[in-house]
Every structure is written in C-alpha cells, then in structure tokens.
PDB file of C-alpha atoms in Angstrom:
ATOM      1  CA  UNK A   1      -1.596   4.001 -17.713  1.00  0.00           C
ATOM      2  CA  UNK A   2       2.156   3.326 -16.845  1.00  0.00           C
ATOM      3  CA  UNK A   3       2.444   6.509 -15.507  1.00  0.00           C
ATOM      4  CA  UNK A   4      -0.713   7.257 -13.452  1.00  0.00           C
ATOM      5  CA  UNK A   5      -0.500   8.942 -10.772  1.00  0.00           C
ATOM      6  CA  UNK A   6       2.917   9.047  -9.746  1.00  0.00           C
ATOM      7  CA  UNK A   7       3.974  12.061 -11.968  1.00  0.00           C
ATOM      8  CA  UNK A   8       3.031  15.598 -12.406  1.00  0.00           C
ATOM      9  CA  UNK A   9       0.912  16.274  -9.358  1.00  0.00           C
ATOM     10  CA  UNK A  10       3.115  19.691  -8.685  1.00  0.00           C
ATOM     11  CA  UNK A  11       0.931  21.765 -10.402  1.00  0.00           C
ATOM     12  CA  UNK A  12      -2.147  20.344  -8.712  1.00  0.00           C
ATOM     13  CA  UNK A  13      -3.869  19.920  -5.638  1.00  0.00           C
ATOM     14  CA  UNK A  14      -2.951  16.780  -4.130  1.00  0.00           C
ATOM     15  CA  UNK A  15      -6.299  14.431  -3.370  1.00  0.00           C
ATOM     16  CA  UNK A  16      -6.087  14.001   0.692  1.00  0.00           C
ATOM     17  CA  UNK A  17      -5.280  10.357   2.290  1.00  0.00           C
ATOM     18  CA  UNK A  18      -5.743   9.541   5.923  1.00  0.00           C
ATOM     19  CA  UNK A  19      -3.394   7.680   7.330  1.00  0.00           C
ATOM     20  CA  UNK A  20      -4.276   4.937  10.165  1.00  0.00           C
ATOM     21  CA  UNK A  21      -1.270   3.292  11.904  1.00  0.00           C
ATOM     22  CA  UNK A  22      -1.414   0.429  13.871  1.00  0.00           C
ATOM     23  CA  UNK A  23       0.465  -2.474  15.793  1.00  0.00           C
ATOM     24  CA  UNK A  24      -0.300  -6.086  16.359  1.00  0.00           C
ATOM     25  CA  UNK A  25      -4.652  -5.407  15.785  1.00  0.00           C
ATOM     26  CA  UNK A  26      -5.559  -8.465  14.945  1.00  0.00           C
ATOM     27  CA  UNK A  27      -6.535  -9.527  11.214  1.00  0.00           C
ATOM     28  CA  UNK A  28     -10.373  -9.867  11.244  1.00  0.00           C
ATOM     29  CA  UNK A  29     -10.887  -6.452  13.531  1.00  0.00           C
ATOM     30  CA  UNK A  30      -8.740  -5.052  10.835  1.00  0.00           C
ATOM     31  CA  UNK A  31     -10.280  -6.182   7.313  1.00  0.00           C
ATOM     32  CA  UNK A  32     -13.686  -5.149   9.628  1.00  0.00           C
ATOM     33  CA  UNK A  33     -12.221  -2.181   9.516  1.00  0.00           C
ATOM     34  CA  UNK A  34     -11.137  -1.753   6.121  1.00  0.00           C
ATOM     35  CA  UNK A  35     -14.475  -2.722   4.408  1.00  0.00           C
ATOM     36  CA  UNK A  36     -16.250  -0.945   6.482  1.00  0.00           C
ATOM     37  CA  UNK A  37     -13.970   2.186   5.239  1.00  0.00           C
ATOM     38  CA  UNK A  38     -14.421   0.899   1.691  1.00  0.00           C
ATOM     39  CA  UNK A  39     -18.300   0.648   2.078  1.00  0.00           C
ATOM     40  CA  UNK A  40     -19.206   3.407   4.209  1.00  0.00           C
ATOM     41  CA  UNK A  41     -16.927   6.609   3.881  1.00  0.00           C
ATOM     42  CA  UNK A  42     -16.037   8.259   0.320  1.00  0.00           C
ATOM     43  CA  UNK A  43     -12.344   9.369   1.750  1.00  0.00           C
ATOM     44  CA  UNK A  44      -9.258   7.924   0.643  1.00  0.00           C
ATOM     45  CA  UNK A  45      -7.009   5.975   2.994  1.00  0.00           C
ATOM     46  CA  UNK A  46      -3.510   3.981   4.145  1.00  0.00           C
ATOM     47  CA  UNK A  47      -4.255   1.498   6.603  1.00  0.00           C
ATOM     48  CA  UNK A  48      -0.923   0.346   7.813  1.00  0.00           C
ATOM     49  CA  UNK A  49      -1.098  -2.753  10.343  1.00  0.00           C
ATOM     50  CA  UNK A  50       2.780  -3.525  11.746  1.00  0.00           C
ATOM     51  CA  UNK A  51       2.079  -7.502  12.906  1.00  0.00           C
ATOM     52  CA  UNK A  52      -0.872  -9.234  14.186  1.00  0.00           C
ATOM     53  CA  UNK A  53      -1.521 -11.985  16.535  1.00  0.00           C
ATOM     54  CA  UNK A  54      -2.418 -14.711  16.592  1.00  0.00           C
ATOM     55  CA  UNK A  55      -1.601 -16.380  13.910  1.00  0.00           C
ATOM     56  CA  UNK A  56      -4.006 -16.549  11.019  1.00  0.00           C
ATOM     57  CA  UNK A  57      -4.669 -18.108   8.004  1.00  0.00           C
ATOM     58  CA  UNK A  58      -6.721 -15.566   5.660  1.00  0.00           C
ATOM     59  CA  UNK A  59      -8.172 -16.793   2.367  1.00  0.00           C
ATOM     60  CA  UNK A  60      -9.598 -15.044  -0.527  1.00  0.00           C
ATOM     61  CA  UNK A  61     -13.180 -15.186  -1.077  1.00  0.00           C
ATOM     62  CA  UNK A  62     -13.791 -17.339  -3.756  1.00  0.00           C
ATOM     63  CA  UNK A  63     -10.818 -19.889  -2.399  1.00  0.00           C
ATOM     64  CA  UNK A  64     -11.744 -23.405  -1.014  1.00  0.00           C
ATOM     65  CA  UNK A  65     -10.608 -23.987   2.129  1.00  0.00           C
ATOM     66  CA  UNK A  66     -10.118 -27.609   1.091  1.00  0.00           C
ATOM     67  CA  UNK A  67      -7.593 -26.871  -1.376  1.00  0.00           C
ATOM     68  CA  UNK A  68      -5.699 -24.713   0.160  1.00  0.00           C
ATOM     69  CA  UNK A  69      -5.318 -25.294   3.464  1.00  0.00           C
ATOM     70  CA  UNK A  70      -4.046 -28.316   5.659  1.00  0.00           C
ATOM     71  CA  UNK A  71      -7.307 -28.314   7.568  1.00  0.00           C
ATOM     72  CA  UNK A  72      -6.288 -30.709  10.274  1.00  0.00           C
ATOM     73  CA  UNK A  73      -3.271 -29.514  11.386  1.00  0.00           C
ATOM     74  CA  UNK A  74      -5.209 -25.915  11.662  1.00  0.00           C
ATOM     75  CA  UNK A  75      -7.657 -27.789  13.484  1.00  0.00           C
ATOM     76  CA  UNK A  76      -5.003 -29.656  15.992  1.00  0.00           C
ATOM     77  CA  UNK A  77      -3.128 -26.187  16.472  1.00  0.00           C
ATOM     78  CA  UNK A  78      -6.150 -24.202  16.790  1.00  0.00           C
ATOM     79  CA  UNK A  79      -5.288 -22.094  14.055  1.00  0.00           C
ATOM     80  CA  UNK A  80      -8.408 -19.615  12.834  1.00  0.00           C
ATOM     81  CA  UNK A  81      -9.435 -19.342   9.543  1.00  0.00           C
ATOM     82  CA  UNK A  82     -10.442 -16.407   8.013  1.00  0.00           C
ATOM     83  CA  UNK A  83     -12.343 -15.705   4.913  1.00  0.00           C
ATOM     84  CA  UNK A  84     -11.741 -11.653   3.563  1.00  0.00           C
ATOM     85  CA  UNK A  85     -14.376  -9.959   1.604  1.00  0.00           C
ATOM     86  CA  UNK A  86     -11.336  -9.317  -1.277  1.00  0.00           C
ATOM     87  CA  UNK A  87      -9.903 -11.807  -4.456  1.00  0.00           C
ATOM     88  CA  UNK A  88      -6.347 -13.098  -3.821  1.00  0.00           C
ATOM     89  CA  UNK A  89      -4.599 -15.882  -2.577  1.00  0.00           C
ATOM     90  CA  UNK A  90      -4.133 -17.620   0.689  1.00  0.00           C
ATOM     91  CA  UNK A  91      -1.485 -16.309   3.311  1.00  0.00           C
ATOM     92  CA  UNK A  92      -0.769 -16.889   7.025  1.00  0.00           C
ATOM     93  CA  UNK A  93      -0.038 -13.865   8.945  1.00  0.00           C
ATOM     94  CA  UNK A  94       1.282 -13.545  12.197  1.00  0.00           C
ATOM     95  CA  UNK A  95       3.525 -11.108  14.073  1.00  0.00           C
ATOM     96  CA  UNK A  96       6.257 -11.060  10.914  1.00  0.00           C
ATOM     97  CA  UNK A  97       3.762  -9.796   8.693  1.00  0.00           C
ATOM     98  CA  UNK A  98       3.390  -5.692   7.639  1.00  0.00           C
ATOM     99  CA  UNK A  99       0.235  -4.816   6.073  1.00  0.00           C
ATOM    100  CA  UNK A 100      -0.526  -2.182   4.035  1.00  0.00           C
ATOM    101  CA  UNK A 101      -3.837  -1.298   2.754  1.00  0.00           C
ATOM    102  CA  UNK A 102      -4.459   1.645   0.107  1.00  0.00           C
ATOM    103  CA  UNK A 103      -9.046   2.300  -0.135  1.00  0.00           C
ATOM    104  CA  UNK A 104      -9.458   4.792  -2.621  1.00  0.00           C
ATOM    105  CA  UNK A 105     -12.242   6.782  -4.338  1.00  0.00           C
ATOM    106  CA  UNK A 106     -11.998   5.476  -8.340  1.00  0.00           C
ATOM    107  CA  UNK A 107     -11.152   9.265  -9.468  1.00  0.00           C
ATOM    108  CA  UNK A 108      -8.443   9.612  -6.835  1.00  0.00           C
ATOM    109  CA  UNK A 109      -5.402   9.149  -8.661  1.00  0.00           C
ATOM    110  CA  UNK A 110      -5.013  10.914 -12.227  1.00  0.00           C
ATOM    111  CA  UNK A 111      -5.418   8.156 -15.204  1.00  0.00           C
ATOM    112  CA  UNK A 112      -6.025   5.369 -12.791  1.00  0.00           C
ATOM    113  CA  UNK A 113      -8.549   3.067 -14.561  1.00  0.00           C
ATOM    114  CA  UNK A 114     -10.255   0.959 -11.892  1.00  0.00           C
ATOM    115  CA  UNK A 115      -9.698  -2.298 -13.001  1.00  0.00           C
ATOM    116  CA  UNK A 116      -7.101  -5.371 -11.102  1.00  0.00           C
ATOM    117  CA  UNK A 117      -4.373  -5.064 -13.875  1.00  0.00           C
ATOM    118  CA  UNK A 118      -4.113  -1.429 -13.302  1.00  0.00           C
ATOM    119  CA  UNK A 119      -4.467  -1.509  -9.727  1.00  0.00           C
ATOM    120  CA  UNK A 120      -1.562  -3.517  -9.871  1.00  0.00           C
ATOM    121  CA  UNK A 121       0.599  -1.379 -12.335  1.00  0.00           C
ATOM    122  CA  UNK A 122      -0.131   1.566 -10.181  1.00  0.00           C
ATOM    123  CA  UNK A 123       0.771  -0.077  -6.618  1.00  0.00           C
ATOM    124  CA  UNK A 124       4.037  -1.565  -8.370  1.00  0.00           C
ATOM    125  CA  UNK A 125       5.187   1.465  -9.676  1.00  0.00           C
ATOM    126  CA  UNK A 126       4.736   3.201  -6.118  1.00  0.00           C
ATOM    127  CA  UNK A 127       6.631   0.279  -4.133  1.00  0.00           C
ATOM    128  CA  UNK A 128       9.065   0.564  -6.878  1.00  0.00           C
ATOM    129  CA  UNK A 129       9.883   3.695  -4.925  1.00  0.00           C
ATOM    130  CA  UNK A 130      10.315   2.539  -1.962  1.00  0.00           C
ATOM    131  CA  UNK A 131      12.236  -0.849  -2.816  1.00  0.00           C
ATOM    132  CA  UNK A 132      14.569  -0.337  -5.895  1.00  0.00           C
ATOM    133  CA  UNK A 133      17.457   1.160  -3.419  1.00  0.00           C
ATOM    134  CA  UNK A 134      16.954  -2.372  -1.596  1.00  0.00           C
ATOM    135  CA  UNK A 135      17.214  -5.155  -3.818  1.00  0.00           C
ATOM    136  CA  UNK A 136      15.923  -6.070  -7.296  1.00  0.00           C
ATOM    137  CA  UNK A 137      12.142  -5.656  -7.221  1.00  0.00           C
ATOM    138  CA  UNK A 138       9.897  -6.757  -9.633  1.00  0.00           C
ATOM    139  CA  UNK A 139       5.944  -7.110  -9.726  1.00  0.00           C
ATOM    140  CA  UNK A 140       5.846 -10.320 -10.825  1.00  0.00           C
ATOM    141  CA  UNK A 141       2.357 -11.949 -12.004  1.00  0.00           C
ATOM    142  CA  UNK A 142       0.038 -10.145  -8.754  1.00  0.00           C
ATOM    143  CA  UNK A 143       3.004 -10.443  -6.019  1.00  0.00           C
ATOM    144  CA  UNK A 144       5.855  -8.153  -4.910  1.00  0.00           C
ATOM    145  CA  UNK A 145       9.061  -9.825  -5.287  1.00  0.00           C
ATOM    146  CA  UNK A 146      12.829  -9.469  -4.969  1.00  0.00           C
ATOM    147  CA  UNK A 147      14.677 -11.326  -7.484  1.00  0.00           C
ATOM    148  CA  UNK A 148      12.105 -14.571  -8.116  1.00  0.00           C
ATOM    149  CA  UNK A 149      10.958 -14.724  -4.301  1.00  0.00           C
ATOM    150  CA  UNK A 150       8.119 -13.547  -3.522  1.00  0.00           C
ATOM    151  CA  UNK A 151       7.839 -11.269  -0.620  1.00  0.00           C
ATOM    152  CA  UNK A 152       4.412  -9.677  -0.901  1.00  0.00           C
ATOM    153  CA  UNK A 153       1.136 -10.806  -2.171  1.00  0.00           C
ATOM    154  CA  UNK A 154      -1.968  -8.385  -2.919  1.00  0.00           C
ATOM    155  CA  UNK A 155      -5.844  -8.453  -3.312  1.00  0.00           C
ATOM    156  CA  UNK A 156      -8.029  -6.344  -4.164  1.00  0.00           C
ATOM    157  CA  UNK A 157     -11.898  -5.427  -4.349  1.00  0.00           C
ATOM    158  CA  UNK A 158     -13.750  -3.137  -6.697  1.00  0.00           C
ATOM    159  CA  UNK A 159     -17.191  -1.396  -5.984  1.00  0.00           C
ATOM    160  CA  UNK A 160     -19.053   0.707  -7.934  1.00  0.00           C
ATOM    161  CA  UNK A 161     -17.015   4.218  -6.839  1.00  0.00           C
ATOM    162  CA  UNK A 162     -14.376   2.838  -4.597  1.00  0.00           C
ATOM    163  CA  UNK A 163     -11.532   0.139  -4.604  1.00  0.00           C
ATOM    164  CA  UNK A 164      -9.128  -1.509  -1.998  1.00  0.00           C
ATOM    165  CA  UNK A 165      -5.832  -2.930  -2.262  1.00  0.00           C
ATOM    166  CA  UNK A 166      -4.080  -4.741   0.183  1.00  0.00           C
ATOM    167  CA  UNK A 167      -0.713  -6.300   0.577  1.00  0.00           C
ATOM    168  CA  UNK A 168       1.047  -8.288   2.985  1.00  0.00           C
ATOM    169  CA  UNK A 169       4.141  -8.109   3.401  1.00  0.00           C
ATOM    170  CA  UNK A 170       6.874 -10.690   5.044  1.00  0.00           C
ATOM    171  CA  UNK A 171       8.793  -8.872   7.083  1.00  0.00           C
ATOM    172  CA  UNK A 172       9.703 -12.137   8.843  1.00  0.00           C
ATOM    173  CA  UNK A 173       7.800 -15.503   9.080  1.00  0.00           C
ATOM    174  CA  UNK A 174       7.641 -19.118  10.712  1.00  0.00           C
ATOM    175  CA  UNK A 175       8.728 -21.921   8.512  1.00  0.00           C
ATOM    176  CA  UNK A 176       6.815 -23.777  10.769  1.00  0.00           C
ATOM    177  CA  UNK A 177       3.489 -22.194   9.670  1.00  0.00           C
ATOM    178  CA  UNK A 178       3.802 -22.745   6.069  1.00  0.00           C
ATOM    179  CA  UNK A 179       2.998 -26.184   6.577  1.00  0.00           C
ATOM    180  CA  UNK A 180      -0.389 -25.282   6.974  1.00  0.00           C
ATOM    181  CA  UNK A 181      -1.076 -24.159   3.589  1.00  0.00           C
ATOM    182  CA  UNK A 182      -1.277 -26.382   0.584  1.00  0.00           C
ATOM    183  CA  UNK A 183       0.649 -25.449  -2.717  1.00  0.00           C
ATOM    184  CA  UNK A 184      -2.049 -23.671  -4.580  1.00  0.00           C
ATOM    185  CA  UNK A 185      -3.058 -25.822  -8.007  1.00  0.00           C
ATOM    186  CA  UNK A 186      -3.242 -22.233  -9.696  1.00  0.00           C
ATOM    187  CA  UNK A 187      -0.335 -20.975  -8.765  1.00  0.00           C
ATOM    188  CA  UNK A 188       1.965 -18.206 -10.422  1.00  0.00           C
ATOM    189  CA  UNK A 189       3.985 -18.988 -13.404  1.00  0.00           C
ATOM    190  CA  UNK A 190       7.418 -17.862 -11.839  1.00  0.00           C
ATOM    191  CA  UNK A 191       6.544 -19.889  -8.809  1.00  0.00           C
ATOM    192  CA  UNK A 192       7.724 -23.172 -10.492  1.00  0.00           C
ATOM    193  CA  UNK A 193       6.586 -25.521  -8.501  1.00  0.00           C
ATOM    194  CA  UNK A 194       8.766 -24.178  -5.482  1.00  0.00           C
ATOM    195  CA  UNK A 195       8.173 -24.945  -2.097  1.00  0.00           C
ATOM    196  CA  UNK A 196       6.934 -22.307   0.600  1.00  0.00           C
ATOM    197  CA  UNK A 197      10.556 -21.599   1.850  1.00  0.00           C
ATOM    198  CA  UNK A 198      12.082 -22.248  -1.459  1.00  0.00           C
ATOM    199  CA  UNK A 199       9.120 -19.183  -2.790  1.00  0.00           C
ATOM    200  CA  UNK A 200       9.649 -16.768  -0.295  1.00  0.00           C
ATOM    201  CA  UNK A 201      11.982 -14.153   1.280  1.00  0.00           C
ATOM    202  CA  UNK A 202      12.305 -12.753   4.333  1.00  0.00           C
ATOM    203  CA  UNK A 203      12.191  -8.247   3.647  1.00  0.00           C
ATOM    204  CA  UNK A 204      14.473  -7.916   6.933  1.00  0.00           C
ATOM    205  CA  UNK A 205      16.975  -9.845   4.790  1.00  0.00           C
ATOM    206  CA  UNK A 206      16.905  -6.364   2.699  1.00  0.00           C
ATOM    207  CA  UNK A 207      15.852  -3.790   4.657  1.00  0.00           C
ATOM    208  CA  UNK A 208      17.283  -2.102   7.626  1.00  0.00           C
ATOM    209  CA  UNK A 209      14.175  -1.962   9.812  1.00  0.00           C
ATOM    210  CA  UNK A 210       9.989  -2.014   9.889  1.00  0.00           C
ATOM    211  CA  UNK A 211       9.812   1.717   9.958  1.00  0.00           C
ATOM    212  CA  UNK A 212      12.689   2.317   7.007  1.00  0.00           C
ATOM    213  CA  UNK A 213       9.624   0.683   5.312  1.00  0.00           C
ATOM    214  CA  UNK A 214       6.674   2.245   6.547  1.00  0.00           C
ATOM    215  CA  UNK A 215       7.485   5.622   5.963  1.00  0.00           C
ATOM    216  CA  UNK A 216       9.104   5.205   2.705  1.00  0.00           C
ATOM    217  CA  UNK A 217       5.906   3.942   1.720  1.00  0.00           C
ATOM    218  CA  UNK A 218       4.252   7.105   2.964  1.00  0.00           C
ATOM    219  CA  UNK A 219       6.456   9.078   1.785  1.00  0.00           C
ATOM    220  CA  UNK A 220       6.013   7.409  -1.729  1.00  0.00           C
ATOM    221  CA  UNK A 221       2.094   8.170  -0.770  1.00  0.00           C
ATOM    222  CA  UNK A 222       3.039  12.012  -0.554  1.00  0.00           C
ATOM    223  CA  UNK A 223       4.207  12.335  -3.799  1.00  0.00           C
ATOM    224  CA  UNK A 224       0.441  12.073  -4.952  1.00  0.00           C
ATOM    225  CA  UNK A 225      -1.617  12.586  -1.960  1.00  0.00           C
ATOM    226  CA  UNK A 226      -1.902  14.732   0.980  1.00  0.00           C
ATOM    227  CA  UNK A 227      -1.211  12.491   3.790  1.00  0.00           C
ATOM    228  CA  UNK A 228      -2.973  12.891   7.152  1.00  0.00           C
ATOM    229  CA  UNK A 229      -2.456  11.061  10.083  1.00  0.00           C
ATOM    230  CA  UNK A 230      -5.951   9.545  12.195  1.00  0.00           C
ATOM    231  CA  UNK A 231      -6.047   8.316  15.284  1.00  0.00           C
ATOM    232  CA  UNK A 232      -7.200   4.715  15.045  1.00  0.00           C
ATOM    233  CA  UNK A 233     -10.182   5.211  17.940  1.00  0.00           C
ATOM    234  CA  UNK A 234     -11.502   8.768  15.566  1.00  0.00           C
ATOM    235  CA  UNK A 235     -11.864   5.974  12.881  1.00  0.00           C
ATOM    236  CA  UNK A 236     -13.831   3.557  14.316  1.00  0.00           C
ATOM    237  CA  UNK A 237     -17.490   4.361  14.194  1.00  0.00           C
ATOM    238  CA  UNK A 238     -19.085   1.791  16.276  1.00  0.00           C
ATOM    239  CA  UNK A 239     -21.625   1.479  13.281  1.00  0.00           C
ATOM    240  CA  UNK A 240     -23.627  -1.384  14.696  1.00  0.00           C
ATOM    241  CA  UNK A 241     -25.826  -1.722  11.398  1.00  0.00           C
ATOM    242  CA  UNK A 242     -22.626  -2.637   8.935  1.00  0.00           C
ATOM    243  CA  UNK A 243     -22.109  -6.197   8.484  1.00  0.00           C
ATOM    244  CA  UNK A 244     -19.123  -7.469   7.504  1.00  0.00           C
ATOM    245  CA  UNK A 245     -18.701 -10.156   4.943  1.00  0.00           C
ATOM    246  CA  UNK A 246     -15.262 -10.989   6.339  1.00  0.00           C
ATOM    247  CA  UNK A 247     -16.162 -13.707   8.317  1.00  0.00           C
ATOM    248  CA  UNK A 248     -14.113 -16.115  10.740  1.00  0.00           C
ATOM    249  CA  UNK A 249     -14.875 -19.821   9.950  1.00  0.00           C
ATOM    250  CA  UNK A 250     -16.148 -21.942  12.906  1.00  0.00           C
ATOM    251  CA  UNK A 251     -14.573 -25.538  13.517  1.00  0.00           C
ATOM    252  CA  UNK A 252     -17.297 -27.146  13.032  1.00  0.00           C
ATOM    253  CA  UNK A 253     -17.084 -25.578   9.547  1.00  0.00           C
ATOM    254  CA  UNK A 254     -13.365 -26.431   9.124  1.00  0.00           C
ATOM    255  CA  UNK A 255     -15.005 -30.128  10.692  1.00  0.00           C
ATOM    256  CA  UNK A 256     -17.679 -30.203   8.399  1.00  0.00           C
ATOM    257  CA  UNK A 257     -15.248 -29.884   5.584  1.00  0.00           C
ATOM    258  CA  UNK A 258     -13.437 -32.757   6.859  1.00  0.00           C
ATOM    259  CA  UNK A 259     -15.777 -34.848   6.429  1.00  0.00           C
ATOM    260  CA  UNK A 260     -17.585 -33.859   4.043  1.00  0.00           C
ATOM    261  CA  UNK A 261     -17.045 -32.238   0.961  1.00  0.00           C
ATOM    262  CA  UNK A 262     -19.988 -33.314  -1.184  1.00  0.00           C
ATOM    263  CA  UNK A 263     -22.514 -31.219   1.773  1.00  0.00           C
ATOM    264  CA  UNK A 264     -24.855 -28.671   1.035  1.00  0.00           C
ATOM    265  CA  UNK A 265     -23.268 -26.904   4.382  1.00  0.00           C
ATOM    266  CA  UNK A 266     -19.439 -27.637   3.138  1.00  0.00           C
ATOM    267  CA  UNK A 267     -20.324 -26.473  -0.623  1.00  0.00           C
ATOM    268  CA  UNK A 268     -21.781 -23.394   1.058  1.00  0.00           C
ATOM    269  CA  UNK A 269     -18.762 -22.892   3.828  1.00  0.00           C
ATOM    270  CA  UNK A 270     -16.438 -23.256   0.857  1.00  0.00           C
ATOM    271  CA  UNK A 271     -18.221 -21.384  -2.117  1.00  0.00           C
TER     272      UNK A 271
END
C-alpha cells in the first residue's frame, strides 16, 4: 500500500478530478456540499475552501459536545456548533483555516484499499509532496504535523463505493478561540498532554503564502489525476430532495446540554 497511487501513472490514463475552489463559503454550506458530492455524483473531486466565516466549531459525528467543547462560553459568544456527517476530532475554523477536501470513487487511485489507515497513508504520502521542502513533516497518529505540532487534522467517511477525506489546515488561528474547546480525553499519543497553543503551529510560520500551498497540492493531485477546474455555481445542483446529515446545533440544544446531560433530548443531541 505505501506506494499507491502516487507512482507509475505515466503509462496510464490518469482517473479525472474536478477541482472546486473557493473563498471564505462558510463551513456548513460547504460540508452540504461535500456530502452531497459524496452521496450523489460517482466523479472524483478537490474541494478546496481558502477561510470561512464566522467562526465555527465543527465536531465529528460520534463526539459529545459536552466533552469537548466549552459550551458556555460558545453560548455567551454566540459561537455555532456544527456537527459533520464524517469521524474525526473537534476543530474551530475561522478565516485562518485552508480546507482541503479529496471525494473519491473507491477504485480511483491504483492499490488504494478503502479503509481509514490507508486513507491516511495515501493523503500523507501526497502532502509529503507538497511539505517536505518546508519543514519536517510527519503524519503523526491521524494529523499533519511539522516537527511534534500539529498543523492539520483529517476525517474521513466511507460508503459503500465512495470515500471523503478532509483536512483542515491552520494557516493562521486565534489563540483566543482555542479556549472554546476542551482538551480531548482521547487524545493523540504525541500530543502529551500539551495545551492548544503549546499543540499547534501556525503553516504561515513555514510557508511563503496560501496559494504556494494550494497549488502545490494540486499539482501533487496531477501527478495521479487529471485535474479539472469547476465553477462552484456548475456544482451546485439545487437538489431539494438531499438531506444533509451535517447539521447545525440549535442553542437550545447547546442549552439543553447545559442542563441536562442525563435527557432523552441531550443523549440524542449528543449521540
């Protein structure tokens, strides 16, 4: 598996990738967008999302909000709360954050097995290419790192033909809005029981600029697939029958939650 994908694709036909660009869409219209891409077309595709506002917390979709988020501060600062319809961790996003998003058909990339580890090994080895010349990268546990700070974290989802993975990416970020998250009690072995700012690193400490980034990572892209640019409004269907599972919590949830733990509602809000 090491080598999947990223070799030997000279002799081939390259699979076809569209490419969506965007800047500052904010985070629920675009993980709408990606599972409705991942549910409802059979192409491969880069969704690449440079900032968002306003600021969000996003959590996994089997995380409890209680555990991992400061709920009353969010509540104070009127801070949404997302739930995705991928795995993964817990994040605020904001305006400092790059996202890159990778849906792909399971047979789209040459001795890919579609399964998280490999996922994983595949999407390292590709940002390997666009981040060795930068700084000492690593894939460390399920997050993108430089050195031991982390500077990207990941999740995926896996249907029956088709899989997404999604990163984002610090390109910058508030100290101030860590203190809305909680430290996770599962978190990654090279963490260490760090703090947020102690954990993290800023990419603009080792890159030249957002769009050095971006296209090395399309570039990286082009060394498998055959990239083509979309327009974002040829993308959007207006598909009034999908339903996302993505889903922006109400206060009165985040309330709820509060005061309540031990609720049917809260169990269900939290589940």
């Amino acid at each position: 598996m090491a080598s999947a994908g990223l070799a030997g694709m000279s002799g081939a036909a390259r699979p076809l990738m569209r490419l969506v660009t965007m800047s500052g869409v904010p985070i629920l219209q675009q993980l709408h967008l990606e599972e409705e891409l991942l549910r409802c077309t059979s192409d491969n595709w880069c969704i690449i999302n440079n900032g968002t506002t306003p600021a969000t917390i996003v959590m996994g979709v089997s995380g409890r909000v209680s555990e991992l988020v400061k709920i009353q501060p969010a509540l104070r600062d009127q801070v949404p709360v997302v739930r995705r319809f991928s795995g993964g961790g817990t994040v605020i996003v904001d305006q400092g954050t790059v996202f890159v998003t990778f849906i792909c058909n399971k047979n789209a990339i040459a001795g890919l097995q579609p399964f998280p580890r490999d996922i994983m090994s595949w999407s390292g080895q590709l940002y390997g290419k666009v981040f060795d010349r930068f700084g000492e990268f690593h894939l460390r546990e399920n997050d993108y790192a430089f050195s031991h700070r982390k500077f990207g974290g990941n999740a995926q989802s896996i249907t029956k033909n088709r899989w997404v993975h999604h990163t984002s990416f610090l390109w910058d970020y508030d100290v101030k809005n860590m203190d809305y998250l909680k430290i996770p009690k599962r978190a990654p072995e090279y963490r260490l029981a760090r703090n947020h700012t102690d954990f993290l690193c800023r990419m603009k400490e080792y890159i030249p600029s957002r769009s050095v980034f971006t296209d090395g990572v399309i570039a990286a892209l082009g060394e498998h697939f055959s990239v083509q640019p979309m327009d974002l409004q040829a993308v959007l269907s207006g598909d009034e029958e999908f339903v996302p599972s993505t889903k922006l919590l109400s206060q009165q949830d985040l309330e709820e939650i509060v005061s309540s733990k031990e609720s049917p509602r809260v169990q269900k809000v939290e589940a």
